[in-house]
Amino acid sequence: MSGLRREPLLDGHGRRIEDVRVSVTDRCNFRCQYCMPADGLPWLRRDEILSFEEITRIVRLLVEMGVPDVRLTGGEPLVRRDVPSLVRMVAGVDGVRDLSLTTNGYLLERDADALVAAGLRRINVSIDSLQRDRFFQITRRDALPQVLRGLDAIARHPEVRPVKVNAVAIRGFTEREVIPFCDLARSTGFQVRFIEFMPLDGDRAWDRDAVLTGSELRELIAAVHPIEELPREPSSTARVFRFRDGRGEIGFVDPVSDPFCAECNRIRLTAEGALRTCLFSHHETDLREPLRSGADDDELERIVRAAVWRKELKHRVGEPGFRQPARTMSAIGG
Ligand code: SAM
Ligand code: SF4
């Protein structure tokens, strides 16, 4: 790999880290029930968040340690000014293999062309309902038509593939969405993926019973459309199935009912420059202070390695004594 100039990045359990999720902002224009409180959260100040140059420097260092897959996320990444410039900077780092973006799609109609021109080739758009009133209920924003226009705008670029649509699966809500989402997957090239609801919500209302599991979803689907599983890609968090008639695919990310921690190859960087080794971590490692006080790359490397070495063996969601982390998903970077 052209970027690998340093030793690979390994954790203390023998897992090799190859994927980093970078949150570009903690801010968001939605207030999804499973993520943020209705009133929002106190935002970070401008000077508290990493600059594009600081993000790019960390990405370059990680790529040199064999972390070639980079996802930009948030908060809502596109509410930060000029994210296409950041895409261009990260895409230009030698050794980046896969650069993708996760967005709620609200500003995608505005930004699709600029993102593609900057080098974006993969995108995930989060949509939890294909019905306007139910979309409003979940996101607390009446924005489905705008999001669907964004999805169309990005799908017009054939170089951006796959386009994935992510829906959080919540009991009592998602059951009615399952078949419409299958129809979407079957009638477009979009890969729809259901993600189990995790205890990272601002309202702290998560409970095990609210998780509509992947196997329950597959049963609902199989009753209408026969599906069969495709071979799992290494380190992929999703189990992907194809419709037996060959029309489209559907995926399931089941972190609660079927954890994939043993194969976890990711780390996360929050908007203010904290390195997190697990979604559910209770500790994190500040990279901003050393960055801003003049640490050279070798010093930063030592800090990153020490943090990653202590990466959690697994999450304890659903186990007695589990404590939800202080940060919500929006403040981590999902
Ligand atoms: N704002 C962008 C978006 O919504 O796509 C990017 C950030 S969002 C935190 C990233 C992903 O996390 C979204 O697909 C969202 O649905 C998912 N997510 C947020 N809270 C979650 C939760 N409690 N459980 C499972 N997934 C969650
Ligand atoms: Fe915002 Fe994404 Fe969280 Fe929804 S899931 S509140 S869009 S950060």
Coordinates of C-alpha atoms and ligand atoms in Angstrom, one line a residue:
M1 CA 0.0 0.0 0.0
S2 CA 1.5 3.3 -1.0
G3 CA 0.7 5.1 2.2
L4 CA 2.2 2.6 4.7
R5 CA 5.4 4.2 6.0
R6 CA 5.0 3.3 9.6
E7 CA 4.3 0.1 11.5
P8 CA 0.7 -1.1 11.2
L9 CA -1.7 0.1 13.9
L10 CA -2.6 -2.8 16.2
D11 CA -4.6 -2.9 19.4
G12 CA -3.9 -5.0 22.5
H13 CA -6.2 -7.8 21.3
G14 CA -4.5 -8.3 18.0
R15 CA -6.9 -6.4 15.8
R16 CA -5.4 -4.3 13.1
I17 CA -7.0 -0.8 12.7
E18 CA -7.8 0.1 9.1
D19 CA -10.8 2.5 9.3
V20 CA -11.2 5.9 10.9
R21 CA -14.5 7.8 11.2
V22 CA -13.9 11.5 11.4
S23 CA -16.6 13.8 12.8
V24 CA -16.3 17.2 11.1
T25 CA -18.8 18.9 13.4
D26 CA -21.0 18.2 16.4
R27 CA -23.7 20.4 15.0
C28 CA -26.8 19.1 13.3
N29 CA -29.9 20.5 11.5
F30 CA -32.0 17.5 12.6
R31 CA -33.0 16.2 16.0
C32 CA -33.4 12.5 15.4
Q33 CA -35.1 10.9 18.4
Y34 CA -32.5 8.1 18.7
C35 CA -29.6 10.6 18.6
M36 CA -30.2 14.1 19.9
P37 CA -32.5 15.7 22.4
A38 CA -35.3 17.9 20.9
D39 CA -33.6 21.1 22.2
G40 CA -30.2 20.2 20.7
L41 CA -27.0 20.2 22.7
P42 CA -24.5 23.0 23.5
W43 CA -22.4 23.3 20.4
L44 CA -18.6 23.4 20.4
R45 CA -17.0 26.8 19.6
R46 CA -15.4 27.3 16.2
D47 CA -11.9 27.3 17.8
E48 CA -12.6 24.1 19.6
I49 CA -13.1 22.0 16.5
L50 CA -10.2 20.8 14.4
S51 CA -9.4 22.8 11.3
F52 CA -9.4 21.0 7.9
E53 CA -5.6 21.2 8.0
E54 CA -5.5 19.5 11.4
I55 CA -7.9 16.8 10.3
T56 CA -5.9 16.2 7.2
R57 CA -2.7 15.9 9.2
I58 CA -4.1 13.2 11.4
V59 CA -5.6 11.3 8.5
R60 CA -2.2 11.4 6.8
L61 CA -0.5 10.0 9.9
L62 CA -3.1 7.3 10.2
V63 CA -2.8 6.3 6.6
E64 CA 0.9 6.0 7.1
M65 CA 0.0 3.5 9.9
G66 CA -2.1 1.5 7.5
V67 CA -5.5 3.1 8.1
P68 CA -6.6 3.7 4.5
D69 CA -10.4 3.9 4.9
V70 CA -11.8 7.3 6.0
R71 CA -15.4 8.2 6.6
L72 CA -16.5 11.8 7.2
T73 CA -19.4 12.2 9.5
G74 CA -20.8 14.3 12.3
G75 CA -23.2 15.7 13.6
E76 CA -24.3 16.6 10.2
P77 CA -21.1 17.0 8.2
L78 CA -22.6 19.3 5.5
V79 CA -23.6 22.0 7.9
R80 CA -20.0 22.8 8.3
R81 CA -18.9 25.3 5.8
D82 CA -17.1 24.1 2.7
V83 CA -16.8 20.4 3.4
P84 CA -16.1 19.7 -0.3
S85 CA -12.7 21.4 0.4
L86 CA -12.0 19.0 3.2
V87 CA -13.0 16.1 0.9
R88 CA -10.5 17.4 -1.7
M89 CA -7.8 17.6 1.0
V90 CA -8.4 14.1 2.4
A91 CA -8.8 12.6 -1.1
G92 CA -5.4 14.0 -1.9
V93 CA -3.6 12.2 0.9
D94 CA -1.4 9.5 -0.6
G95 CA -2.7 6.0 0.3
V96 CA -6.3 6.9 1.1
R97 CA -8.2 3.8 -0.3
D98 CA -11.8 4.6 0.5
L99 CA -13.2 8.0 1.3
S100 CA -16.9 8.2 2.1
L101 CA -19.4 10.5 3.8
T102 CA -22.4 9.8 6.0
T103 CA -25.1 12.5 5.8
N104 CA -28.7 13.1 6.6
G105 CA -29.0 14.3 3.0
Y106 CA -30.7 17.6 3.8
L107 CA -27.9 19.7 2.1
L108 CA -27.0 17.2 -0.5
E109 CA -28.9 18.8 -3.3
R110 CA -26.8 21.9 -2.8
D111 CA -23.5 20.0 -2.3
A112 CA -23.6 16.8 -4.5
D113 CA -21.8 18.2 -7.5
A114 CA -19.1 19.9 -5.4
L115 CA -18.5 16.7 -3.3
V116 CA -18.1 14.6 -6.4
A117 CA -15.8 17.1 -8.1
A118 CA -13.7 17.1 -4.9
G119 CA -13.3 13.3 -5.1
L120 CA -16.1 11.7 -3.1
R121 CA -16.9 8.2 -4.5
R122 CA -19.0 6.7 -1.7
I123 CA -21.9 8.0 0.4
N124 CA -24.4 6.8 3.0
V125 CA -27.6 8.8 3.4
S126 CA -29.6 8.2 6.5
I127 CA -33.4 7.9 6.0
D128 CA -35.6 6.3 8.6
S129 CA -39.0 6.6 6.9
L130 CA -40.2 7.0 3.3
Q131 CA -43.4 8.6 4.6
R132 CA -43.3 12.4 5.2
D133 CA -45.2 12.5 8.5
R134 CA -43.3 9.5 9.9
F135 CA -40.0 11.0 8.8
F136 CA -40.9 14.2 10.7
Q137 CA -41.8 12.1 13.7
I138 CA -38.4 10.6 13.9
T139 CA -36.2 13.5 12.8
R140 CA -38.3 16.3 14.3
R141 CA -37.9 18.0 10.9
D142 CA -40.3 18.0 7.9
A143 CA -37.6 17.3 5.5
L144 CA -38.2 14.1 3.5
P145 CA -38.8 15.8 0.1
Q146 CA -35.6 17.8 0.5
V147 CA -33.6 14.7 1.5
L148 CA -35.0 12.7 -1.4
R149 CA -34.0 15.5 -3.8
G150 CA -30.5 15.2 -2.3
L151 CA -30.4 11.5 -2.8
D152 CA -31.4 12.0 -6.5
A153 CA -28.7 14.6 -6.9
I154 CA -26.0 12.3 -5.8
A155 CA -27.4 9.3 -7.6
R156 CA -27.1 11.2 -10.9
H157 CA -23.3 10.8 -10.5
P158 CA -22.4 7.3 -11.7
E159 CA -18.9 7.6 -10.2
V160 CA -20.5 7.6 -6.7
R161 CA -21.3 3.9 -6.0
P162 CA -22.6 2.4 -4.0
V163 CA -25.1 4.8 -2.7
K164 CA -26.3 3.4 0.6
V165 CA -29.4 4.3 2.5
N166 CA -29.3 3.7 6.3
A167 CA -32.3 3.3 8.5
V168 CA -32.2 2.8 12.3
A169 CA -34.5 0.0 13.2
I170 CA -36.7 0.7 16.2
R171 CA -39.5 -1.5 17.5
G172 CA -42.9 -0.1 17.0
F173 CA -41.8 2.2 14.2
T174 CA -39.7 0.4 11.6
E175 CA -41.9 -2.6 11.0
R176 CA -44.1 -0.5 8.7
E177 CA -41.0 0.8 6.8
V178 CA -39.5 -2.5 6.0
I179 CA -41.3 -3.4 2.8
P180 CA -41.3 0.2 1.4
F181 CA -37.5 0.2 1.9
C182 CA -37.2 -3.2 0.2
D183 CA -39.2 -1.7 -2.7
L184 CA -36.7 1.2 -2.8
A185 CA -33.8 -1.2 -2.9
R186 CA -35.4 -3.3 -5.6
S187 CA -36.4 -0.4 -7.8
T188 CA -33.2 1.7 -7.6
G189 CA -29.5 0.7 -7.2
F190 CA -29.5 1.9 -3.6
Q191 CA -28.3 -0.5 -0.9
V192 CA -30.6 -0.1 2.0
R193 CA -29.3 -1.1 5.3
F194 CA -31.0 -1.4 8.6
I195 CA -29.0 -0.5 11.7
E196 CA -30.1 -1.7 15.2
F197 CA -30.9 1.1 17.6
M198 CA -28.0 1.5 20.0
P199 CA -27.9 3.2 23.5
L200 CA -26.3 6.5 22.2
D201 CA -29.5 8.6 22.2
G202 CA -29.7 12.1 23.7
D203 CA -32.9 11.3 25.5
R204 CA -31.4 8.2 27.2
A205 CA -34.6 6.4 26.3
W206 CA -32.9 3.3 24.8
D207 CA -34.0 0.0 26.1
R208 CA -33.3 -3.5 24.8
D209 CA -36.9 -4.0 23.9
A210 CA -36.8 -1.0 21.6
V211 CA -34.2 -2.8 19.4
L212 CA -35.9 -4.3 16.4
T213 CA -33.3 -6.9 15.6
G214 CA -31.8 -7.9 12.2
S215 CA -33.3 -11.4 12.5
E216 CA -36.8 -10.0 13.1
L217 CA -36.4 -7.7 10.1
R218 CA -35.3 -10.6 7.9
E219 CA -38.3 -12.6 9.0
L220 CA -40.6 -9.7 8.0
I221 CA -38.9 -9.4 4.7
A222 CA -38.7 -13.1 3.9
A223 CA -42.5 -13.3 4.3
V224 CA -42.8 -11.1 1.3
H225 CA -39.5 -11.3 -0.7
P226 CA -37.3 -14.4 -0.5
I227 CA -33.7 -13.4 0.3
E228 CA -30.4 -15.2 0.5
E229 CA -27.2 -14.1 2.3
L230 CA -24.1 -13.1 0.3
P231 CA -20.6 -13.9 1.5
R232 CA -19.5 -11.5 4.2
E233 CA -16.8 -9.1 3.3
P234 CA -13.9 -9.0 5.8
S235 CA -14.4 -6.4 8.5
S236 CA -17.7 -5.4 7.1
T237 CA -20.2 -4.6 9.8
A238 CA -23.1 -5.5 7.6
R239 CA -24.6 -8.8 6.6
V240 CA -25.8 -8.4 3.1
F241 CA -28.6 -10.4 1.5
R242 CA -29.9 -10.3 -2.1
F243 CA -33.4 -10.8 -3.2
R244 CA -33.7 -14.2 -4.8
D245 CA -35.1 -12.8 -8.0
G246 CA -31.9 -10.8 -8.4
R247 CA -33.5 -7.4 -7.9
G248 CA -31.4 -5.6 -5.4
E249 CA -29.7 -6.1 -2.1
I250 CA -30.5 -5.3 1.5
G251 CA -28.1 -5.1 4.5
F252 CA -28.3 -5.5 8.2
V253 CA -25.9 -4.0 10.8
D254 CA -26.7 -5.8 14.0
P255 CA -24.4 -4.5 16.7
V256 CA -26.8 -5.3 19.6
S257 CA -28.1 -8.8 18.7
D258 CA -25.0 -10.0 16.9
P259 CA -21.9 -7.9 17.9
F260 CA -19.0 -7.8 15.5
C261 CA -16.4 -6.5 18.1
A262 CA -14.0 -9.3 17.4
E263 CA -13.5 -8.0 13.9
C264 CA -13.7 -4.3 14.7
N265 CA -11.1 -2.5 12.8
R266 CA -12.2 1.1 13.5
I267 CA -11.4 4.1 15.6
R268 CA -13.1 7.5 15.7
L269 CA -12.0 11.1 15.9
T270 CA -14.5 13.6 17.4
A271 CA -14.9 17.1 16.0
E272 CA -12.7 18.5 18.8
G273 CA -10.0 16.0 18.2
A274 CA -10.6 13.3 20.7
L275 CA -9.6 9.8 19.6
R276 CA -12.2 7.2 20.6
T277 CA -11.5 3.5 20.3
C278 CA -15.1 2.3 20.7
L279 CA -18.5 3.9 20.2
F280 CA -19.2 3.0 23.8
S281 CA -15.8 4.2 25.3
H282 CA -15.8 5.9 28.6
H283 CA -12.4 7.4 28.0
E284 CA -10.8 9.1 25.0
T285 CA -7.5 10.6 24.1
D286 CA -7.0 14.2 23.2
L287 CA -5.0 14.8 20.0
R288 CA -5.9 18.5 19.7
E289 CA -3.6 19.7 22.5
P290 CA -0.5 18.0 21.3
L291 CA -1.4 19.0 17.7
R292 CA -1.6 22.6 18.7
S293 CA 1.4 22.6 21.0
G294 CA 3.7 21.6 18.2
A295 CA 4.0 17.8 18.6
D296 CA 5.7 16.2 15.6
D297 CA 4.3 13.2 13.8
D298 CA 6.4 10.7 15.8
E299 CA 5.0 12.1 19.0
L300 CA 1.5 12.0 17.7
E301 CA 2.1 8.4 16.5
R302 CA 3.1 7.4 20.0
I303 CA 0.0 8.9 21.5
V304 CA -2.3 7.2 18.9
R305 CA -0.6 3.8 19.4
A306 CA -0.9 4.0 23.2
A307 CA -4.6 4.8 22.9
V308 CA -5.3 2.2 20.3
W309 CA -3.4 -0.5 22.3
R310 CA -6.1 -0.1 25.0
K311 CA -9.0 -0.5 22.6
E312 CA -11.9 -2.2 24.3
L313 CA -12.3 -5.9 23.7
K314 CA -16.0 -5.5 23.1
H315 CA -19.0 -3.4 24.0
R316 CA -21.2 -4.4 26.9
V317 CA -24.5 -3.3 25.6
G318 CA -27.3 -5.3 27.1
E319 CA -25.0 -6.7 29.9
P320 CA -25.6 -6.0 33.6
G321 CA -23.7 -2.8 34.6
F322 CA -23.6 -1.4 31.1
R323 CA -23.3 2.4 31.3
Q324 CA -24.2 4.6 28.3
P325 CA -21.3 6.9 27.4
A326 CA -21.7 10.7 28.1
R327 CA -21.6 11.5 24.4
T328 CA -24.6 11.1 22.1
M329 CA -24.1 9.6 18.7
S330 CA -24.1 13.1 17.2
A331 CA -21.2 14.1 19.4
I332 CA -19.2 11.0 18.7
G333 CA -19.5 10.6 14.9
G334 CA -21.4 7.6 13.9
Ligands
SAM1 N1 -25.9 13.3 10.5 C1 -25.4 12.3 9.7 C2 -26.5 11.2 9.4 O1 -27.5 11.2 10.1 O2 -26.3 10.4 8.6 C3 -24.2 11.7 10.1 C4 -24.0 11.4 11.6 S1 -25.2 10.2 12.3 C5 -24.7 10.3 14.0 C6 -24.5 8.7 11.7 C7 -25.4 7.5 11.7 O3 -25.6 7.2 13.0 C8 -26.7 7.8 11.0 O4 -27.0 6.8 10.1 C9 -27.7 7.6 12.2 O5 -28.9 7.1 11.8 C10 -26.9 6.7 13.1 N2 -27.4 6.7 14.5 C11 -27.5 7.8 15.3 N3 -27.9 7.5 16.5 C12 -28.0 6.1 16.5 C13 -28.4 5.1 17.5 N4 -28.8 5.5 18.7 N5 -28.4 3.9 17.1 C14 -28.0 3.5 15.9 N6 -27.7 4.3 14.9 C15 -27.7 5.6 15.2
SF4_2 FE1 -28.3 14.7 13.2 FE2 -27.5 12.4 12.1 FE3 -28.0 12.5 14.7 FE4 -30.0 12.7 13.0 S1 -28.6 10.9 13.3 S2 -29.7 14.0 14.8 S3 -29.2 13.7 11.4 S4 -26.4 13.6 13.7

